[in-house]
Amino acid sequence: MSEADVLDLEQAIRDNYRLWNEGKRDELDRLFRALGPEGFTIEYVGSPAVDGDAAMADMWAEYGGKCTTEPLEVIVNGAEGAAYVANRLQTKDGIVTLPSLETYKVADGRLTIRYFHRTGH
């Protein structure tokens, strides 16, 4: 049985955004451990991949409670998925929507997450 057979990756991706929005950090950590029992990485494309636990801690400290996510489209093929996401960041001037493309790959017990975000020019 393949990894794709033992998990519903589309639901897991959707749960990721729901848990983030609900502020459920512990549940989010458990979800990532279930998808990648051998560990996970997060890469902001254009920068090196980093340990997922460290990346999540930094992300939570900077954006937790200030940014909500809305997965506009989720597409999964086997053990790989992609999401088109509207990130709504609360700023002093109001809410700014920042789009992103986010990919998820489960292989060999590891989860690889890549975020495509616009960068400042």
Coordinates of C-alpha atoms in Angstrom, one line a residue:
M1 CA 0.0 0.0 0.0
S2 CA 1.4 3.4 -1.0
E3 CA 1.5 6.5 1.3
A4 CA -1.2 8.0 -1.0
D5 CA -3.5 5.1 -0.1
V6 CA -3.2 5.7 3.7
L7 CA -3.9 9.4 3.7
D8 CA -6.4 11.8 2.2
L9 CA -3.9 14.4 1.1
E10 CA -6.6 16.8 -0.1
Q11 CA -8.4 16.8 3.2
A12 CA -5.1 17.1 5.1
I13 CA -4.2 20.2 3.0
R14 CA -7.6 21.7 3.7
D15 CA -7.3 20.8 7.4
N16 CA -3.9 22.6 7.5
Y17 CA -5.6 25.9 6.6
R18 CA -8.6 25.4 8.8
L19 CA -6.4 24.6 11.8
W20 CA -4.2 27.7 11.1
N21 CA -7.3 29.9 11.0
E22 CA -8.7 28.4 14.2
G23 CA -5.4 29.0 16.0
K24 CA -4.9 25.3 16.8
R25 CA -1.1 25.0 16.7
D26 CA -0.9 21.7 18.5
E27 CA -3.3 20.1 16.1
L28 CA -1.5 21.6 13.2
D29 CA 1.8 20.1 14.5
R30 CA 0.1 16.7 14.8
L31 CA -1.2 16.9 11.2
F32 CA 2.3 17.6 9.9
R33 CA 3.8 14.7 12.0
A34 CA 1.1 12.4 10.6
L35 CA 1.9 13.4 7.0
G36 CA 5.7 13.3 7.6
P37 CA 6.5 10.9 10.5
E38 CA 10.2 11.1 9.4
G39 CA 10.1 14.9 9.5
F40 CA 9.2 17.8 7.2
T41 CA 10.7 20.8 5.6
I42 CA 9.3 24.2 4.5
E43 CA 10.8 26.1 1.7
Y44 CA 10.0 29.6 0.7
V45 CA 10.9 29.2 -3.0
G46 CA 14.0 31.2 -3.7
S47 CA 15.4 30.4 -0.2
P48 CA 16.8 27.2 1.2
A49 CA 14.4 24.7 2.7
V50 CA 14.4 24.7 6.5
D51 CA 13.3 22.3 9.2
G52 CA 9.6 22.3 9.4
D53 CA 9.3 22.7 13.2
A54 CA 11.6 25.7 13.2
A55 CA 9.8 27.2 10.2
M56 CA 6.4 26.8 11.8
A57 CA 7.6 28.3 15.0
D58 CA 8.8 31.4 13.2
M59 CA 5.7 31.6 11.0
W60 CA 3.4 31.3 14.0
A61 CA 5.3 34.0 15.9
E62 CA 5.1 36.4 13.0
Y63 CA 1.7 35.7 11.5
G64 CA -0.4 33.7 14.0
G65 CA -3.6 35.5 14.7
K66 CA -2.7 38.2 12.1
C67 CA -3.1 36.3 8.9
T68 CA -6.0 34.0 7.8
T69 CA -5.9 31.7 4.9
E70 CA -8.4 30.7 2.3
P71 CA -7.6 27.8 0.0
L72 CA -9.3 28.9 -3.2
E73 CA -8.2 25.7 -5.1
V74 CA -6.7 22.5 -4.0
I75 CA -5.5 19.9 -6.5
V76 CA -4.0 16.5 -5.5
N77 CA -2.5 13.8 -7.7
G78 CA -1.4 10.8 -5.7
A79 CA 1.0 11.9 -2.9
E80 CA 1.5 15.4 -4.2
G81 CA -0.8 18.4 -3.9
A82 CA -1.0 22.1 -4.6
A83 CA -3.1 24.9 -3.2
Y84 CA -3.9 28.4 -4.5
V85 CA -4.3 30.4 -1.3
A86 CA -5.6 33.9 -0.4
N87 CA -3.6 35.0 2.6
R88 CA -5.4 37.8 4.4
L89 CA -2.9 39.8 6.5
Q90 CA -4.2 42.3 9.1
T91 CA -2.0 45.4 8.9
K92 CA -2.3 48.9 10.6
D93 CA -3.9 50.0 7.3
G94 CA -6.4 47.2 7.1
I95 CA -6.5 43.8 5.5
V96 CA -4.1 43.0 2.7
T97 CA -4.7 39.9 0.5
L98 CA -1.5 38.2 -0.6
P99 CA -1.9 35.2 -3.0
S100 CA 0.4 32.2 -2.8
L101 CA 0.9 28.8 -4.5
E102 CA 1.7 26.1 -2.0
T103 CA 2.8 22.6 -2.8
Y104 CA 2.9 19.5 -0.6
K105 CA 4.7 16.2 -1.3
V106 CA 4.7 13.1 0.8
A107 CA 7.5 10.6 0.1
D108 CA 9.6 8.2 2.1
G109 CA 7.9 9.2 5.3
R110 CA 8.8 12.9 4.8
L111 CA 6.6 15.9 4.0
T112 CA 8.0 18.6 1.8
I113 CA 6.1 21.9 1.7
R114 CA 7.0 24.7 -0.8
Y115 CA 5.5 28.2 -0.7
F116 CA 5.6 30.4 -3.8
H117 CA 5.0 34.0 -2.6
R118 CA 5.6 37.3 -4.4
T119 CA 8.7 39.0 -3.2
G120 CA 9.4 42.7 -3.0
H121 CA 11.1 44.2 -6.0

